Amino acid sequence: MKSSNLPFVLQALTAAIFFGASAPFAKLLLGDISPVYLAAFLYLGSGTGISLLKLGQRITRPSQQVEAGVKKADIKWLAGAIISGGVMAPIVLMVSLQNTPASTASLLLNFEGVGTTLIALLFFREAISRRAWTAILVITLASIFLSTNFSTGFGLSIGALGIILACVLWGLDNNLTRNISGKDPLVIVAWKGLAAGTFSFILATLLGNSLPSFTSIALTMGLGFISYGMSTMLFILSMRGLGAARTSALFGTAPLAGVLLSIFIFSESPSISYIFAGILMIGGALLLINEEHSHLHVHKVLFHEHSHRHDDPAHNHDSTATGAHSHEHEHPAEKHEHDHMPDIHHRHEHSGM
C-alpha cells in the first residue's frame, strides 16, 4: 500500500481502538443505567460532543471552509444511514437478542464486516481484491474467537436471523455513509448521533426505564463522545481513502482493543483464544496495509466538492486558496495507470481483480 494511504489506515485503527474501549467502560456503567438508556446517552454524547466541536470550529475559523458542507443531494444518503444504522438495526437487534443464546449473538454480531463488504461489492461496485477478501475473513474469524463462548449454547433461530439482519443494516449504514464521506464528517456524525440518541431516549422512556443519575448520564455521554463520536468521525475519514470494505475490515479489530482494556480494568487473564485472535488480527491488518492495487483505468469527468490541498497533483486547478480547503471543482477525463484504492476519486468499474 502506498504511503499516502497510511493515514487512512491509522484513522481506521484508531477508530477501532476508540470503539473497542466502549465495551469495558460501558460495563462499568451498566449497574447504574439500563441498556436502552445507555445506548441513548452514548449516541447523544456522540452527537452533542461533535456538535460542540463543530461550533468551536465555526467560532475560531469563521471564514475558512475546510470541509464540504452537506448539500440537498446528500440528504438521502445521510437519512438512509440514520434510519438503517441508528434506528432499524438497534430495534431488530434488541428484539432478536430476547430469544438468542449469548454465544450465538456474539458470533453473529461479527457479520457486520462481512455484510459491509458484500453490500459494497454487490450494490456499490467497490473493488475488492483476493488479498482484501482474505484479510476481511481473517479479521472476522479472529473477532469470532474473541467474542464467542460456545459453552453457553449455540443455535440458529429466528432471533439469530434477526441479528444477521441487524448486521446487514449496519453494513448498509456504512456504505451509505461512504457515499458522503467526502463531506464534513463533523456534520454527518452530529446528525447521526443526535438522531439515533433521541430515538433511543424516547424508546427507553416508553419502555418505562428509570432515568439514571446526572453523574451516570455525564459519564456515559463522555464515553459516547470518544467511543462513538470520535470513532465514527475517523471511520468516515478513513473511508475517503480506503472505501467501505477495507475500512470496515480494519475497524473489525475493535474487539482486540476492548479485550485488552478489560484485562487491565477487570484484571482478567488473557486466554489462549485471545492470543490466537490477536495474531490473526495483526496478520489481517498487515495484509491490508501492504495491499497494492494498480491497473489501467479511465476517469470520467468528475465534478464534486471535498476537502483538498492544491499541492496535491490531482488538485492543481486554478484557485487562490491555500492550505486545506473545500470548494466545487472538476477533474477532467483521463486514462492512466497507478497504485490506488477505491477512494473518492477511484470508484470506477473493475472487470476483474
mmCIF file of C-alpha atoms in Angstrom:
data_model
loop_
_atom_site.group_PDB
_atom_site.id
_atom_site.type_symbol
_atom_site.label_atom_id
_atom_site.label_comp_id
_atom_site.label_asym_id
_atom_site.label_seq_id
_atom_site.Cartn_x
_atom_site.Cartn_y
_atom_site.Cartn_z
ATOM 1 C CA MET A 1 0.000 0.000 0.000
ATOM 2 C CA LYS A 2 1.422 3.384 -0.935
ATOM 3 C CA SER A 3 2.492 5.667 1.916
ATOM 4 C CA SER A 4 -0.243 8.195 1.094
ATOM 5 C CA ASN A 5 -2.821 5.616 2.249
ATOM 6 C CA LEU A 6 -1.130 5.069 5.620
ATOM 7 C CA PRO A 7 -3.013 7.975 7.306
ATOM 8 C CA PHE A 8 -6.325 6.344 6.288
ATOM 9 C CA VAL A 9 -5.162 3.015 7.781
ATOM 10 C CA LEU A 10 -4.176 4.729 11.035
ATOM 11 C CA GLN A 11 -7.540 6.513 11.146
ATOM 12 C CA ALA A 12 -9.400 3.184 10.820
ATOM 13 C CA LEU A 13 -7.264 1.507 13.503
ATOM 14 C CA THR A 14 -7.633 4.462 15.881
ATOM 15 C CA ALA A 15 -11.403 4.397 15.292
ATOM 16 C CA ALA A 16 -11.331 0.700 16.223
ATOM 17 C CA ILE A 17 -9.414 1.424 19.447
ATOM 18 C CA PHE A 18 -11.859 4.178 20.453
ATOM 19 C CA PHE A 19 -14.876 1.977 19.734
ATOM 20 C CA GLY A 20 -13.324 -1.093 21.345
ATOM 21 C CA ALA A 21 -12.917 0.913 24.551
ATOM 22 C CA SER A 22 -16.694 1.386 24.763
ATOM 23 C CA ALA A 23 -17.434 -2.206 25.864
ATOM 24 C CA PRO A 24 -15.304 -2.420 29.051
ATOM 25 C CA PHE A 25 -16.118 1.136 30.139
ATOM 26 C CA ALA A 26 -19.835 0.707 29.407
ATOM 27 C CA LYS A 27 -19.743 -2.474 31.505
ATOM 28 C CA LEU A 28 -18.719 -0.301 34.465
ATOM 29 C CA LEU A 29 -21.782 1.900 33.911
ATOM 30 C CA LEU A 30 -24.402 -0.821 33.389
ATOM 31 C CA GLY A 31 -25.096 -1.196 37.105
ATOM 32 C CA ASP A 32 -26.412 2.391 37.238
ATOM 33 C CA ILE A 33 -28.134 2.698 33.860
ATOM 34 C CA SER A 34 -30.455 0.492 31.777
ATOM 35 C CA PRO A 35 -29.153 -0.866 28.439
ATOM 36 C CA VAL A 36 -31.539 1.262 26.316
ATOM 37 C CA TYR A 37 -30.749 4.476 28.206
ATOM 38 C CA LEU A 38 -27.073 3.536 27.953
ATOM 39 C CA ALA A 39 -27.367 3.394 24.157
ATOM 40 C CA ALA A 40 -29.344 6.646 24.141
ATOM 41 C CA PHE A 41 -26.777 8.642 26.098
ATOM 42 C CA LEU A 42 -23.842 7.104 24.234
ATOM 43 C CA TYR A 43 -25.371 8.325 20.967
ATOM 44 C CA LEU A 44 -26.393 11.683 22.466
ATOM 45 C CA GLY A 45 -22.870 12.129 23.830
ATOM 46 C CA SER A 46 -21.538 11.458 20.368
ATOM 47 C CA GLY A 47 -23.868 13.938 18.671
ATOM 48 C CA THR A 48 -23.574 16.630 21.335
ATOM 49 C CA GLY A 49 -19.783 16.446 21.648
ATOM 50 C CA ILE A 50 -19.215 16.540 17.897
ATOM 51 C CA SER A 51 -21.737 19.414 17.566
ATOM 52 C CA LEU A 52 -19.729 21.412 20.120
ATOM 53 C CA LEU A 53 -16.549 20.694 18.144
ATOM 54 C CA LYS A 54 -18.241 21.989 15.004
ATOM 55 C CA LEU A 55 -19.450 25.097 16.845
ATOM 56 C CA GLY A 56 -15.934 25.748 18.128
ATOM 57 C CA GLN A 57 -14.581 25.355 14.597
ATOM 58 C CA ARG A 58 -17.024 27.937 13.265
ATOM 59 C CA ILE A 59 -16.159 30.398 16.055
ATOM 60 C CA THR A 60 -12.377 30.096 15.679
ATOM 61 C CA ARG A 61 -12.325 29.864 11.862
ATOM 62 C CA PRO A 62 -15.482 31.667 10.693
ATOM 63 C CA SER A 63 -14.225 32.452 7.175
ATOM 64 C CA GLN A 64 -12.326 29.248 6.414
ATOM 65 C CA GLN A 65 -14.245 26.364 4.863
ATOM 66 C CA VAL A 66 -12.031 23.301 5.265
ATOM 67 C CA GLU A 67 -14.702 20.648 4.717
ATOM 68 C CA ALA A 68 -17.510 20.406 2.188
ATOM 69 C CA GLY A 69 -20.966 21.030 3.595
ATOM 70 C CA VAL A 70 -23.818 18.520 3.374
ATOM 71 C CA LYS A 71 -25.987 19.559 0.413
ATOM 72 C CA LYS A 72 -29.561 18.733 -0.536
ATOM 73 C CA ALA A 73 -28.385 15.881 -2.774
ATOM 74 C CA ASP A 74 -26.598 14.287 0.214
ATOM 75 C CA ILE A 75 -29.631 14.186 2.492
ATOM 76 C CA LYS A 76 -30.939 10.899 1.057
ATOM 77 C CA TRP A 77 -27.654 9.133 1.916
ATOM 78 C CA LEU A 78 -27.496 10.649 5.403
ATOM 79 C CA ALA A 79 -31.159 9.881 6.134
ATOM 80 C CA GLY A 80 -30.733 6.322 4.871
ATOM 81 C CA ALA A 81 -27.694 5.812 7.113
ATOM 82 C CA ILE A 82 -29.528 7.173 10.165
ATOM 83 C CA ILE A 83 -32.645 5.069 9.552
ATOM 84 C CA SER A 84 -30.783 1.831 8.781
ATOM 85 C CA GLY A 85 -27.964 2.032 11.339
ATOM 86 C CA GLY A 86 -29.320 4.315 14.046
ATOM 87 C CA VAL A 87 -32.976 3.281 14.178
ATOM 88 C CA MET A 88 -33.789 -0.030 12.454
ATOM 89 C CA ALA A 89 -30.665 -2.031 13.360
ATOM 90 C CA PRO A 90 -30.919 -1.413 17.144
ATOM 91 C CA ILE A 91 -34.637 -2.316 17.142
ATOM 92 C CA VAL A 92 -34.036 -5.553 15.221
ATOM 93 C CA LEU A 93 -31.094 -6.397 17.482
ATOM 94 C CA MET A 94 -32.971 -5.825 20.757
ATOM 95 C CA VAL A 95 -35.928 -7.935 19.607
ATOM 96 C CA SER A 96 -33.632 -10.700 18.344
ATOM 97 C CA LEU A 97 -31.489 -10.871 21.494
ATOM 98 C CA GLN A 98 -34.515 -11.876 23.578
ATOM 99 C CA ASN A 99 -34.558 -15.409 22.140
ATOM 100 C CA THR A 100 -30.941 -15.927 21.110
ATOM 101 C CA PRO A 101 -28.161 -17.650 23.118
ATOM 102 C CA ALA A 102 -25.350 -15.289 24.146
ATOM 103 C CA SER A 103 -22.695 -17.230 22.226
ATOM 104 C CA THR A 104 -24.792 -17.174 19.061
ATOM 105 C CA ALA A 105 -25.319 -13.422 19.372
ATOM 106 C CA SER A 106 -21.595 -12.763 19.930
ATOM 107 C CA LEU A 107 -20.720 -14.856 16.914
ATOM 108 C CA LEU A 108 -23.282 -13.343 14.555
ATOM 109 C CA LEU A 109 -22.547 -9.720 15.517
ATOM 110 C CA ASN A 110 -19.232 -10.178 13.727
ATOM 111 C CA PHE A 111 -21.185 -10.421 10.462
ATOM 112 C CA GLU A 112 -21.266 -6.613 10.168
ATOM 113 C CA GLY A 113 -17.848 -6.509 8.470
ATOM 114 C CA VAL A 114 -18.811 -9.233 6.014
ATOM 115 C CA GLY A 115 -22.190 -7.568 5.429
ATOM 116 C CA THR A 116 -20.483 -4.245 4.713
ATOM 117 C CA THR A 117 -18.145 -5.933 2.246
ATOM 118 C CA LEU A 118 -20.891 -7.840 0.402
ATOM 119 C CA ILE A 119 -23.053 -4.721 0.051
ATOM 120 C CA ALA A 120 -20.023 -2.704 -1.111
ATOM 121 C CA LEU A 121 -19.249 -5.349 -3.734
ATOM 122 C CA LEU A 122 -22.739 -6.220 -4.974
ATOM 123 C CA PHE A 123 -24.550 -2.881 -4.838
ATOM 124 C CA PHE A 124 -21.874 -0.170 -4.827
ATOM 125 C CA ARG A 125 -19.394 -1.948 -7.132
ATOM 126 C CA GLU A 126 -16.435 -1.408 -4.801
ATOM 127 C CA ALA A 127 -13.292 -3.200 -5.982
ATOM 128 C CA ILE A 128 -12.240 -5.917 -3.521
ATOM 129 C CA SER A 129 -9.096 -7.918 -4.276
ATOM 130 C CA ARG A 130 -8.428 -11.504 -3.189
ATOM 131 C CA ARG A 131 -5.893 -10.152 -0.703
ATOM 132 C CA ALA A 132 -8.507 -7.816 0.798
ATOM 133 C CA TRP A 133 -11.068 -10.651 0.957
ATOM 134 C CA THR A 134 -8.526 -12.808 2.802
ATOM 135 C CA ALA A 135 -7.804 -10.005 5.281
ATOM 136 C CA ILE A 136 -11.526 -9.397 5.892
ATOM 137 C CA LEU A 137 -12.186 -13.091 6.550
ATOM 138 C CA VAL A 138 -9.127 -13.438 8.816
ATOM 139 C CA ILE A 139 -10.103 -10.411 10.939
ATOM 140 C CA THR A 140 -13.727 -11.624 11.131
ATOM 141 C CA LEU A 141 -12.559 -15.091 12.220
ATOM 142 C CA ALA A 142 -10.357 -13.518 14.891
ATOM 143 C CA SER A 143 -13.273 -11.432 16.125
ATOM 144 C CA ILE A 144 -15.350 -14.626 16.449
ATOM 145 C CA PHE A 145 -12.662 -16.190 18.642
ATOM 146 C CA LEU A 146 -12.647 -13.108 20.869
ATOM 147 C CA SER A 147 -16.373 -12.680 21.349
ATOM 148 C CA THR A 148 -17.860 -16.180 21.386
ATOM 149 C CA ASN A 149 -18.334 -18.537 24.319
ATOM 150 C CA PHE A 150 -19.690 -21.733 22.763
ATOM 151 C CA SER A 151 -20.163 -23.371 26.160
ATOM 152 C CA THR A 152 -23.315 -21.275 26.753
ATOM 153 C CA GLY A 153 -25.099 -22.859 23.833
ATOM 154 C CA PHE A 154 -25.398 -22.247 20.112
ATOM 155 C CA GLY A 155 -28.276 -22.458 17.707
ATOM 156 C CA LEU A 156 -29.683 -20.833 14.590
ATOM 157 C CA SER A 157 -33.193 -19.448 15.102
ATOM 158 C CA ILE A 158 -35.442 -16.611 14.047
ATOM 159 C CA GLY A 159 -33.629 -14.483 16.617
ATOM 160 C CA ALA A 160 -30.272 -15.426 15.105
ATOM 161 C CA LEU A 161 -31.501 -14.478 11.639
ATOM 162 C CA GLY A 162 -32.646 -11.175 13.128
ATOM 163 C CA ILE A 163 -29.120 -10.468 14.379
ATOM 164 C CA ILE A 164 -27.775 -11.138 10.890
ATOM 165 C CA LEU A 165 -30.366 -8.683 9.547
ATOM 166 C CA ALA A 166 -29.225 -6.064 12.077
ATOM 167 C CA CYS A 167 -25.627 -6.527 10.906
ATOM 168 C CA VAL A 168 -26.722 -6.131 7.288
ATOM 169 C CA LEU A 169 -28.485 -2.895 8.243
ATOM 170 C CA TRP A 170 -25.279 -1.611 9.859
ATOM 171 C CA GLY A 171 -23.398 -2.685 6.745
ATOM 172 C CA LEU A 172 -25.871 -0.665 4.676
ATOM 173 C CA ASP A 173 -25.304 2.282 7.028
ATOM 174 C CA ASN A 174 -21.535 2.046 6.390
ATOM 175 C CA ASN A 175 -21.979 2.002 2.613
ATOM 176 C CA LEU A 176 -24.495 4.848 2.545
ATOM 177 C CA THR A 177 -22.148 6.909 4.713
ATOM 178 C CA ARG A 178 -19.296 6.116 2.326
ATOM 179 C CA ASN A 179 -21.211 7.927 -0.423
ATOM 180 C CA ILE A 180 -20.980 11.173 1.570
ATOM 181 C CA SER A 181 -17.581 10.518 3.182
ATOM 182 C CA GLY A 182 -16.155 13.459 1.236
ATOM 183 C CA LYS A 183 -18.451 15.820 3.133
ATOM 184 C CA ASP A 184 -17.876 17.341 6.582
ATOM 185 C CA PRO A 185 -17.564 14.348 8.972
ATOM 186 C CA LEU A 186 -18.465 16.539 11.976
ATOM 187 C CA VAL A 187 -21.860 17.343 10.455
ATOM 188 C CA ILE A 188 -22.502 13.711 9.494
ATOM 189 C CA VAL A 189 -21.584 12.341 12.935
ATOM 190 C CA ALA A 190 -23.536 15.072 14.769
ATOM 191 C CA TRP A 191 -26.725 14.274 12.844
ATOM 192 C CA LYS A 192 -26.298 10.504 13.233
ATOM 193 C CA GLY A 193 -25.596 10.737 16.967
ATOM 194 C CA LEU A 194 -28.383 13.170 17.814
ATOM 195 C CA ALA A 195 -30.994 11.344 15.710
ATOM 196 C CA ALA A 196 -30.114 7.850 16.984
ATOM 197 C CA GLY A 197 -29.764 9.105 20.562
ATOM 198 C CA THR A 198 -33.129 10.855 20.522
ATOM 199 C CA PHE A 199 -34.798 7.732 19.157
ATOM 200 C CA SER A 200 -33.233 5.505 21.845
ATOM 201 C CA PHE A 201 -34.134 8.018 24.571
ATOM 202 C CA ILE A 202 -37.799 8.037 23.512
ATOM 203 C CA LEU A 203 -37.798 4.229 23.325
ATOM 204 C CA ALA A 204 -36.297 3.884 26.833
ATOM 205 C CA THR A 205 -38.887 6.305 28.217
ATOM 206 C CA LEU A 206 -41.760 4.418 26.570
ATOM 207 C CA LEU A 207 -40.398 1.149 27.999
ATOM 208 C CA GLY A 208 -40.590 2.673 31.471
ATOM 209 C CA ASN A 209 -36.851 2.531 32.213
ATOM 210 C CA SER A 210 -35.669 4.546 35.210
ATOM 211 C CA LEU A 211 -33.800 7.726 34.318
ATOM 212 C CA PRO A 212 -30.189 7.410 35.542
ATOM 213 C CA SER A 213 -28.402 9.876 37.807
ATOM 214 C CA PHE A 214 -26.794 13.025 36.439
ATOM 215 C CA THR A 215 -23.326 11.573 37.097
ATOM 216 C CA SER A 216 -24.118 8.415 35.123
ATOM 217 C CA ILE A 217 -25.536 10.476 32.256
ATOM 218 C CA ALA A 218 -22.453 12.714 32.148
ATOM 219 C CA LEU A 219 -20.025 9.778 32.226
ATOM 220 C CA THR A 220 -21.984 7.906 29.545
ATOM 221 C CA MET A 221 -22.134 10.931 27.258
ATOM 222 C CA GLY A 222 -18.404 11.498 27.716
ATOM 223 C CA LEU A 223 -17.742 7.889 26.743
ATOM 224 C CA GLY A 224 -20.102 8.261 23.766
ATOM 225 C CA PHE A 225 -18.204 11.311 22.534
ATOM 226 C CA ILE A 226 -14.932 9.358 22.351
ATOM 227 C CA SER A 227 -16.076 5.812 21.573
ATOM 228 C CA TYR A 228 -18.907 6.693 19.186
ATOM 229 C CA GLY A 229 -18.367 10.289 18.041
ATOM 230 C CA MET A 230 -14.603 10.448 17.504
ATOM 231 C CA SER A 231 -14.572 6.827 16.358
ATOM 232 C CA THR A 232 -17.236 7.403 13.687
ATOM 233 C CA MET A 233 -15.556 10.612 12.515
ATOM 234 C CA LEU A 234 -12.262 8.757 11.997
ATOM 235 C CA PHE A 235 -14.137 5.884 10.301
ATOM 236 C CA ILE A 236 -15.634 8.338 7.782
ATOM 237 C CA LEU A 237 -12.260 9.987 7.112
ATOM 238 C CA SER A 238 -10.711 6.559 6.533
ATOM 239 C CA MET A 239 -13.415 5.605 4.015
ATOM 240 C CA ARG A 240 -12.338 8.546 1.845
ATOM 241 C CA GLY A 241 -9.119 6.725 1.013
ATOM 242 C CA LEU A 242 -9.837 3.027 1.571
ATOM 243 C CA GLY A 243 -13.518 2.550 0.745
ATOM 244 C CA ALA A 244 -16.145 0.889 2.930
ATOM 245 C CA ALA A 245 -14.925 -2.737 2.794
ATOM 246 C CA ARG A 246 -11.279 -2.165 3.781
ATOM 247 C CA THR A 247 -12.123 0.415 6.445
ATOM 248 C CA SER A 248 -14.727 -1.908 7.922
ATOM 249 C CA ALA A 249 -12.196 -4.754 7.975
ATOM 250 C CA LEU A 250 -9.634 -2.686 9.880
ATOM 251 C CA PHE A 251 -12.398 -1.454 12.192
ATOM 252 C CA GLY A 252 -13.111 -5.118 12.901
ATOM 253 C CA THR A 253 -10.022 -5.149 15.134
ATOM 254 C CA ALA A 254 -12.033 -3.195 17.759
ATOM 255 C CA PRO A 255 -12.698 -6.285 19.963
ATOM 256 C CA LEU A 256 -8.929 -6.690 20.340
ATOM 257 C CA ALA A 257 -8.699 -3.262 21.986
ATOM 258 C CA GLY A 258 -11.787 -3.990 24.076
ATOM 259 C CA VAL A 259 -10.428 -7.254 25.449
ATOM 260 C CA LEU A 260 -7.009 -5.684 26.101
ATOM 261 C CA LEU A 261 -8.628 -2.917 28.162
ATOM 262 C CA SER A 262 -10.738 -5.480 30.016
ATOM 263 C CA ILE A 263 -7.544 -7.257 31.035
ATOM 264 C CA PHE A 264 -6.285 -4.068 32.699
ATOM 265 C CA ILE A 265 -9.619 -2.805 34.096
ATOM 266 C CA PHE A 266 -11.012 -6.083 35.423
ATOM 267 C CA SER A 267 -7.662 -7.880 35.962
ATOM 268 C CA GLU A 268 -8.713 -10.610 33.555
ATOM 269 C CA SER A 269 -6.067 -13.050 32.329
ATOM 270 C CA PRO A 270 -5.582 -13.242 28.561
ATOM 271 C CA SER A 271 -6.803 -16.577 27.216
ATOM 272 C CA ILE A 272 -5.243 -18.705 24.519
ATOM 273 C CA SER A 273 -8.077 -17.686 22.178
ATOM 274 C CA TYR A 274 -7.251 -14.006 22.801
ATOM 275 C CA ILE A 275 -3.585 -14.534 21.901
ATOM 276 C CA PHE A 276 -4.544 -16.524 18.797
ATOM 277 C CA ALA A 277 -7.136 -13.909 17.778
ATOM 278 C CA GLY A 278 -4.591 -11.121 18.278
ATOM 279 C CA ILE A 279 -2.130 -12.845 15.948
ATOM 280 C CA LEU A 280 -4.874 -13.305 13.326
ATOM 281 C CA MET A 281 -5.977 -9.653 13.565
ATOM 282 C CA ILE A 282 -2.447 -8.333 13.245
ATOM 283 C CA GLY A 283 -1.921 -10.598 10.247
ATOM 284 C CA GLY A 284 -5.156 -9.437 8.613
ATOM 285 C CA ALA A 285 -4.307 -5.778 9.194
ATOM 286 C CA LEU A 286 -0.836 -6.284 7.674
ATOM 287 C CA LEU A 287 -2.408 -7.897 4.605
ATOM 288 C CA LEU A 288 -4.482 -4.743 4.055
ATOM 289 C CA ILE A 289 -1.679 -2.319 4.895
ATOM 290 C CA ASN A 290 0.647 -3.963 2.345
ATOM 291 C CA GLU A 291 -2.026 -4.311 -0.353
ATOM 292 C CA GLU A 292 -1.176 -2.843 -3.757
ATOM 293 C CA HIS A 293 -3.746 -2.289 -6.480
ATOM 294 C CA SER A 294 -2.792 -0.874 -9.862
ATOM 295 C CA HIS A 295 -4.276 -1.203 -13.349
ATOM 296 C CA LEU A 296 -5.114 0.881 -16.386
ATOM 297 C CA HIS A 297 -8.337 2.746 -15.634
ATOM 298 C CA VAL A 298 -10.470 5.548 -17.015
ATOM 299 C CA HIS A 299 -11.594 8.605 -15.100
ATOM 300 C CA LYS A 300 -14.788 10.117 -16.416
ATOM 301 C CA VAL A 301 -15.290 13.849 -15.957
ATOM 302 C CA LEU A 302 -15.927 14.294 -12.225
ATOM 303 C CA PHE A 303 -17.427 17.409 -10.657
ATOM 304 C CA HIS A 304 -17.603 17.299 -6.862
ATOM 305 C CA GLU A 305 -16.676 19.012 -3.604
ATOM 306 C CA HIS A 306 -14.472 17.823 -0.756
ATOM 307 C CA SER A 307 -11.553 18.948 1.396
ATOM 308 C CA HIS A 308 -8.274 19.087 -0.571
ATOM 309 C CA ARG A 309 -4.979 20.951 -0.999
ATOM 310 C CA HIS A 310 -3.562 22.446 -4.178
ATOM 311 C CA ASP A 311 -0.104 20.989 -3.544
ATOM 312 C CA ASP A 312 -1.732 17.634 -4.373
ATOM 313 C CA PRO A 313 -1.060 16.916 -8.100
ATOM 314 C CA ALA A 314 -4.669 15.711 -8.503
ATOM 315 C CA HIS A 315 -5.959 19.123 -7.389
ATOM 316 C CA ASN A 316 -3.759 21.643 -9.168
ATOM 317 C CA HIS A 317 -6.730 23.503 -10.676
ATOM 318 C CA ASP A 318 -6.911 27.281 -10.772
ATOM 319 C CA SER A 319 -7.619 28.759 -7.353
ATOM 320 C CA THR A 320 -6.128 31.320 -4.987
ATOM 321 C CA ALA A 321 -6.929 29.236 -1.898
ATOM 322 C CA THR A 322 -4.061 27.841 0.174
ATOM 323 C CA GLY A 323 -3.869 25.015 2.700
ATOM 324 C CA ALA A 324 -6.711 22.563 3.258
ATOM 325 C CA HIS A 325 -9.985 23.963 1.943
ATOM 326 C CA SER A 326 -13.178 22.937 0.163
ATOM 327 C CA HIS A 327 -14.912 24.157 -2.979
ATOM 328 C CA GLU A 328 -16.567 22.619 -6.026
ATOM 329 C CA HIS A 329 -14.035 21.605 -8.662
ATOM 330 C CA GLU A 330 -13.779 19.488 -11.797
ATOM 331 C CA HIS A 331 -11.489 16.563 -12.631
ATOM 332 C CA PRO A 332 -11.074 16.167 -16.410
ATOM 333 C CA ALA A 333 -11.438 12.799 -18.104
ATOM 334 C CA GLU A 334 -8.198 10.825 -18.368
ATOM 335 C CA LYS A 335 -6.857 7.314 -18.780
ATOM 336 C CA HIS A 336 -3.809 6.152 -16.834
ATOM 337 C CA GLU A 337 -2.371 3.522 -14.505
ATOM 338 C CA HIS A 338 -1.156 3.972 -10.940
ATOM 339 C CA ASP A 339 -1.491 2.459 -7.486
ATOM 340 C CA HIS A 340 -4.870 3.372 -5.986
ATOM 341 C CA MET A 341 -7.659 2.308 -3.672
ATOM 342 C CA PRO A 342 -11.458 2.655 -4.084
ATOM 343 C CA ASP A 343 -11.288 6.207 -2.712
ATOM 344 C CA ILE A 344 -13.495 9.177 -3.578
ATOM 345 C CA HIS A 345 -11.698 9.516 -6.944
ATOM 346 C CA HIS A 346 -11.499 5.812 -7.852
ATOM 347 C CA ARG A 347 -14.958 4.267 -7.714
ATOM 348 C CA HIS A 348 -14.789 3.032 -11.285
ATOM 349 C CA GLU A 349 -15.903 -0.342 -12.638
ATOM 350 C CA HIS A 350 -13.474 -3.290 -12.483
ATOM 351 C CA SER A 351 -13.570 -6.158 -14.948
ATOM 352 C CA GLY A 352 -11.539 -8.409 -12.660
ATOM 353 C CA MET A 353 -9.346 -8.421 -9.580
#
